[in-house]
XYZ file of C-alpha atoms in Angstrom:
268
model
C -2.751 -19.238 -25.483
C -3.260 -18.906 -21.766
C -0.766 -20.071 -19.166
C -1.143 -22.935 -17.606
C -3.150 -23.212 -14.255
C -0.468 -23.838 -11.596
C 2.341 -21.653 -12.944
C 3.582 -18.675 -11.351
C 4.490 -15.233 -11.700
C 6.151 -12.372 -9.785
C 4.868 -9.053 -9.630
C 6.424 -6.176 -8.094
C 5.225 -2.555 -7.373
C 7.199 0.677 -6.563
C 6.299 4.284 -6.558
C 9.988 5.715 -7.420
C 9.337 9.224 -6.643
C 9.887 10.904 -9.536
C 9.543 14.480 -8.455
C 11.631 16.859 -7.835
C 13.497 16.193 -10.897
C 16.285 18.734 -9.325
C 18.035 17.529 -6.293
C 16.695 14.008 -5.989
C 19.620 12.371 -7.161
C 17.616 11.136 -9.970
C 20.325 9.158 -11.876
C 21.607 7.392 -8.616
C 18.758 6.232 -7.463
C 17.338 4.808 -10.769
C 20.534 3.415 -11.077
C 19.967 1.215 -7.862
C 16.259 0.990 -8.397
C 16.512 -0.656 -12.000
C 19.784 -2.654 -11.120
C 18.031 -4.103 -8.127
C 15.039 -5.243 -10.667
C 17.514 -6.730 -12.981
C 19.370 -8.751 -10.354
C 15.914 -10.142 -9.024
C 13.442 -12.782 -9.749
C 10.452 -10.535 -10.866
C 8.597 -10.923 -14.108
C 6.652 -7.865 -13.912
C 7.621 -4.522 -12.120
C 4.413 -2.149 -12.082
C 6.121 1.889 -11.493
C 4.487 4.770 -10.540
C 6.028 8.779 -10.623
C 7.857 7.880 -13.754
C 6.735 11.551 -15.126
C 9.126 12.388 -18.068
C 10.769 10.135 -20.646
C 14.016 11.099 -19.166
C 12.896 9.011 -16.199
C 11.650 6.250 -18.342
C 15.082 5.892 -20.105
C 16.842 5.811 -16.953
C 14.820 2.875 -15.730
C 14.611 0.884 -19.192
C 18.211 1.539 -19.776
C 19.485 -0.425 -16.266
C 16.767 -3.449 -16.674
C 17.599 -4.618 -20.506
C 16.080 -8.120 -19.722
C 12.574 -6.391 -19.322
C 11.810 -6.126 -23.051
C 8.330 -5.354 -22.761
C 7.054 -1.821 -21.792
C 3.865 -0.580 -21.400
C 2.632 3.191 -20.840
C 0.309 5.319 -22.201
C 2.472 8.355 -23.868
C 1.886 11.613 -23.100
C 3.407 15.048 -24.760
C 6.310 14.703 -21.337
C 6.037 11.335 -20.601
C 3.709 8.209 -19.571
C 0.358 9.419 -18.694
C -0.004 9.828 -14.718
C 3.876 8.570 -14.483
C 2.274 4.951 -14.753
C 4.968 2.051 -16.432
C 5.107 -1.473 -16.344
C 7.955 -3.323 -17.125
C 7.707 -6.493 -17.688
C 9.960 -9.981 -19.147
C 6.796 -11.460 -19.960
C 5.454 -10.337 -23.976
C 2.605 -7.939 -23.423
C -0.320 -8.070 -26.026
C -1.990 -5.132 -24.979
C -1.709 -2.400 -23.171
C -4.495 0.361 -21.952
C -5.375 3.512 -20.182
C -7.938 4.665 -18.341
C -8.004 8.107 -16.952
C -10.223 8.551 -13.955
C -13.101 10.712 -13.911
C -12.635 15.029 -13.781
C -12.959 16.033 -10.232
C -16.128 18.148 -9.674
C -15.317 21.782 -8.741
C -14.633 21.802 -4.733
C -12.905 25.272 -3.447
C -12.113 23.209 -0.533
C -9.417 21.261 -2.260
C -6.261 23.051 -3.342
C -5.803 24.045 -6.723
C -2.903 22.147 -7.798
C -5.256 18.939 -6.403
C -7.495 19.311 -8.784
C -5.021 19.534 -11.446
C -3.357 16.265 -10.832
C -6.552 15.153 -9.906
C -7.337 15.588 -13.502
C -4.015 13.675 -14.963
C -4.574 10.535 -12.806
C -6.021 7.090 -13.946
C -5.157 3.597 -14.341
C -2.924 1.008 -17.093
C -3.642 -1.899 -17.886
C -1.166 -4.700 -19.597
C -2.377 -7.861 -20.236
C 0.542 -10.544 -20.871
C 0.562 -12.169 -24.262
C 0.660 -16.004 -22.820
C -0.883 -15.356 -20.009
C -4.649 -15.338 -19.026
C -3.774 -12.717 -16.627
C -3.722 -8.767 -16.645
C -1.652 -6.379 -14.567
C -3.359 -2.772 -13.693
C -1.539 -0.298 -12.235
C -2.671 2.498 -10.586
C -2.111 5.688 -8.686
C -5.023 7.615 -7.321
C -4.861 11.272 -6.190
C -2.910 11.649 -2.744
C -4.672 13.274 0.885
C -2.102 15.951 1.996
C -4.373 16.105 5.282
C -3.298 12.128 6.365
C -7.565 11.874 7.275
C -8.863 9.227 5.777
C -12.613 9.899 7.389
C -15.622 10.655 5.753
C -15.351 14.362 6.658
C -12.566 15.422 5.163
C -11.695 17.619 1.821
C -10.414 14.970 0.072
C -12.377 12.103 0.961
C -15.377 12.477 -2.039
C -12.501 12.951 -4.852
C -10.075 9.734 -3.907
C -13.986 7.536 -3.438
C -14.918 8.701 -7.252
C -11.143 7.871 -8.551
C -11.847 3.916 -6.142
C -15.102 3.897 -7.712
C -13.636 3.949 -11.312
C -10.841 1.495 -10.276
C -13.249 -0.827 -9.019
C -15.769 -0.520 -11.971
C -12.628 -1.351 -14.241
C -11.464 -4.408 -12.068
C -15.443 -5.825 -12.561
C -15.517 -4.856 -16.529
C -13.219 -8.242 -17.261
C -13.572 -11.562 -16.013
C -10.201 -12.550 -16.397
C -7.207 -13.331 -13.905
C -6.399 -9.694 -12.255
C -3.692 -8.081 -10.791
C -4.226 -4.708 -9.600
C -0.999 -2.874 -8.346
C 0.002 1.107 -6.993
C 0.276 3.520 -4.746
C -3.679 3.951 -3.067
C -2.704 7.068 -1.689
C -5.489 5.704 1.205
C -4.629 3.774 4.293
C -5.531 -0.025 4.622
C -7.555 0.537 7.405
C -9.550 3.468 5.889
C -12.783 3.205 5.159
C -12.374 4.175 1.541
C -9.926 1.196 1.522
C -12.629 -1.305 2.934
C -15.129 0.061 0.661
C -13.012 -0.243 -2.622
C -12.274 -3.753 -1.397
C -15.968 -4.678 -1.158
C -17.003 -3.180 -4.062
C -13.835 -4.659 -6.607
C -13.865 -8.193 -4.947
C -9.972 -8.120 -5.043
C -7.879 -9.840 -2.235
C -4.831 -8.550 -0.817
C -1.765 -10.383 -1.222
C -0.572 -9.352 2.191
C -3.530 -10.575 3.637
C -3.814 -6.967 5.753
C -0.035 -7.314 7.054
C 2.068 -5.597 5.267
C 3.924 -2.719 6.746
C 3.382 0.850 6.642
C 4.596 1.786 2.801
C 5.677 4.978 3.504
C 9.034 6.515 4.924
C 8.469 7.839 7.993
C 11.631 10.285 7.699
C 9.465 11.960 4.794
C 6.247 13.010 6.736
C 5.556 15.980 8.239
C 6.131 16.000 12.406
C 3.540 14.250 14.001
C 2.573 12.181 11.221
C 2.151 8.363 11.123
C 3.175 6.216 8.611
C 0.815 4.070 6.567
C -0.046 0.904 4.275
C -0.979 2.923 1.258
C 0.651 0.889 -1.184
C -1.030 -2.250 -2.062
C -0.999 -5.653 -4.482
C -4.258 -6.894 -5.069
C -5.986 -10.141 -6.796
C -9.120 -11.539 -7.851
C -9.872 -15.089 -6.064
C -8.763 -17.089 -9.050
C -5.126 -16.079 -8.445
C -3.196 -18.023 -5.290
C -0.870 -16.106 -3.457
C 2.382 -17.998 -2.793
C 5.141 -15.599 -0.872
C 4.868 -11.695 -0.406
C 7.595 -9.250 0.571
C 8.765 -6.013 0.998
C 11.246 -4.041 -1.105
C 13.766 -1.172 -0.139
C 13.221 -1.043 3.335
C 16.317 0.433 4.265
C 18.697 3.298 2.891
C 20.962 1.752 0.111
C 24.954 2.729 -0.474
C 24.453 5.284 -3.285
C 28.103 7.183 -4.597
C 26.452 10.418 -3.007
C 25.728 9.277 0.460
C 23.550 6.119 2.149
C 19.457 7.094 0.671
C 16.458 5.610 0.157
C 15.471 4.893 -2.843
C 12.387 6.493 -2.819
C 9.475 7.899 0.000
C 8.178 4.605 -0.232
C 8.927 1.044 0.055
C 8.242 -1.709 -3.408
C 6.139 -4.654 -2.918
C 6.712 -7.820 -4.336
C 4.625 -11.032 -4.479
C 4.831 -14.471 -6.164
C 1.463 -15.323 -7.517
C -0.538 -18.394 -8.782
C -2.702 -18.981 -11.568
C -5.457 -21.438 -10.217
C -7.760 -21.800 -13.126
């Protein structure tokens, strides 16, 4: 059974950071990260960098009202570090990794690897009409989102296959992750057009990531994004872990980046 057209539901998203597992006060932070889920309003938390089991335990552990997990496994842990929690039954749950990278000499090796890992999940909610994908394409060490750079042929094939699966299904869509492209990118535009989704921050939100972790000279971008197809109203957005939190080791943020949440609509 679907839910009913005017109800709502919250969806969050938050890369956590997973890596490195040493010296990233791992248990602290998802300690706060998962107690901050469990204290909130949110039906439906999509992760990303939630590498090894050990991670996953850690979050599932500190958010006991989110019964419902979905991931694709892997031999170390969900497949691309992609989880969604959720309070909401889940009736299926899918993966979809994105297409092999062609050989480019230009790109760094260890690219091309992760390149290879990445894809997408998909959980559709059991009385819903509505599906959740998350996603986390391949990152741009260079911070050049223009149409002459290394990476700019390899994140466009991984959009490409994002937007093909948003299109496959008719039904009620949330897609959810860290981009790894700006908003304002040209790859960004062009994934819009092609999916059809809508952003729930209506082009507004923030930049997503940390300033304090970039490189000197760097700015700081939207590269984190929750998207919907135009049969899904968007009711309140807003951002999550903005600012360092009291951990026992010391004041930290949580993570490099910052969650997104947003209250959604289902219109028909």
């Amino acid at each position: 059974m679907s839910r009913p057209a005017g109800q709502c539901v919250v969806v969050a998203s938050f890369n956590t950071r997973g890596v490195p597992v040493v010296g990233s006060n791992l248990t602290e932070r998802y300690r706060a990260i998962a107690a901050a889920f469990e204290s909130s309003d949110v039906d439906v938390v999509a992760f990303q960098e939630v590498f090894t089991y050990c991670h996953l335990r850690r979050l599932t552990a500190g958010m006991p009202s989110f019964r419902h997990l979905g991931y694709q496994p892997s031999p170390v842990g969900p497949a691309a570090g992609l989880a969604t929690l959720s309070r909401l039954p889940i009736t299926r749950c899918g993966y979809q990794r994105f297409p092999l990278p062609q050989p480019d000499p230009a790109l760094p090796r260890l690219t091309r690897l992760k390149a290879a890992l990445k894809g997408s999940l998909t959980t559709a909610l059991a009385r819903y009409r509505l599906r959740v994908i998350n996603t986390h394409p391949v990152a741009n060490e260079d911070g050049d989102w223009s149409e002459s750079n290394r990476f700019h042929d390899l994140q466009q094939g991984q959009l490409t296959d994002l937007a093909q699966l948003v299109r496959e299904d008719p039904v009620p869509t949330i897609v959810c992750g860290d981009f790894n492209v700006a908003h304002n990118s040209t790859l960004h535009c062009d994934f819009m057009a092609a999916s059809g989704l809508v952003d729930a921050f209506a082009g507004r939100c923030p930049p997503t990531f940390h300033a304090a972790y970039l490189s000197p000279g760097r700015t700081p971008h939207c590269i984190d994004f929750i998207l919907t197809t135009d049969s899904i109203e968007i009711e309140s957005t807003a951002t999550l872990f903005t600012d360092q939190e009291p951990l026992p080791s010391g004041p930290s943020h949580l993570s490099d980046h910052i969650g997104l949440r947003a209250r959604v609509r289902l219109v028909g």
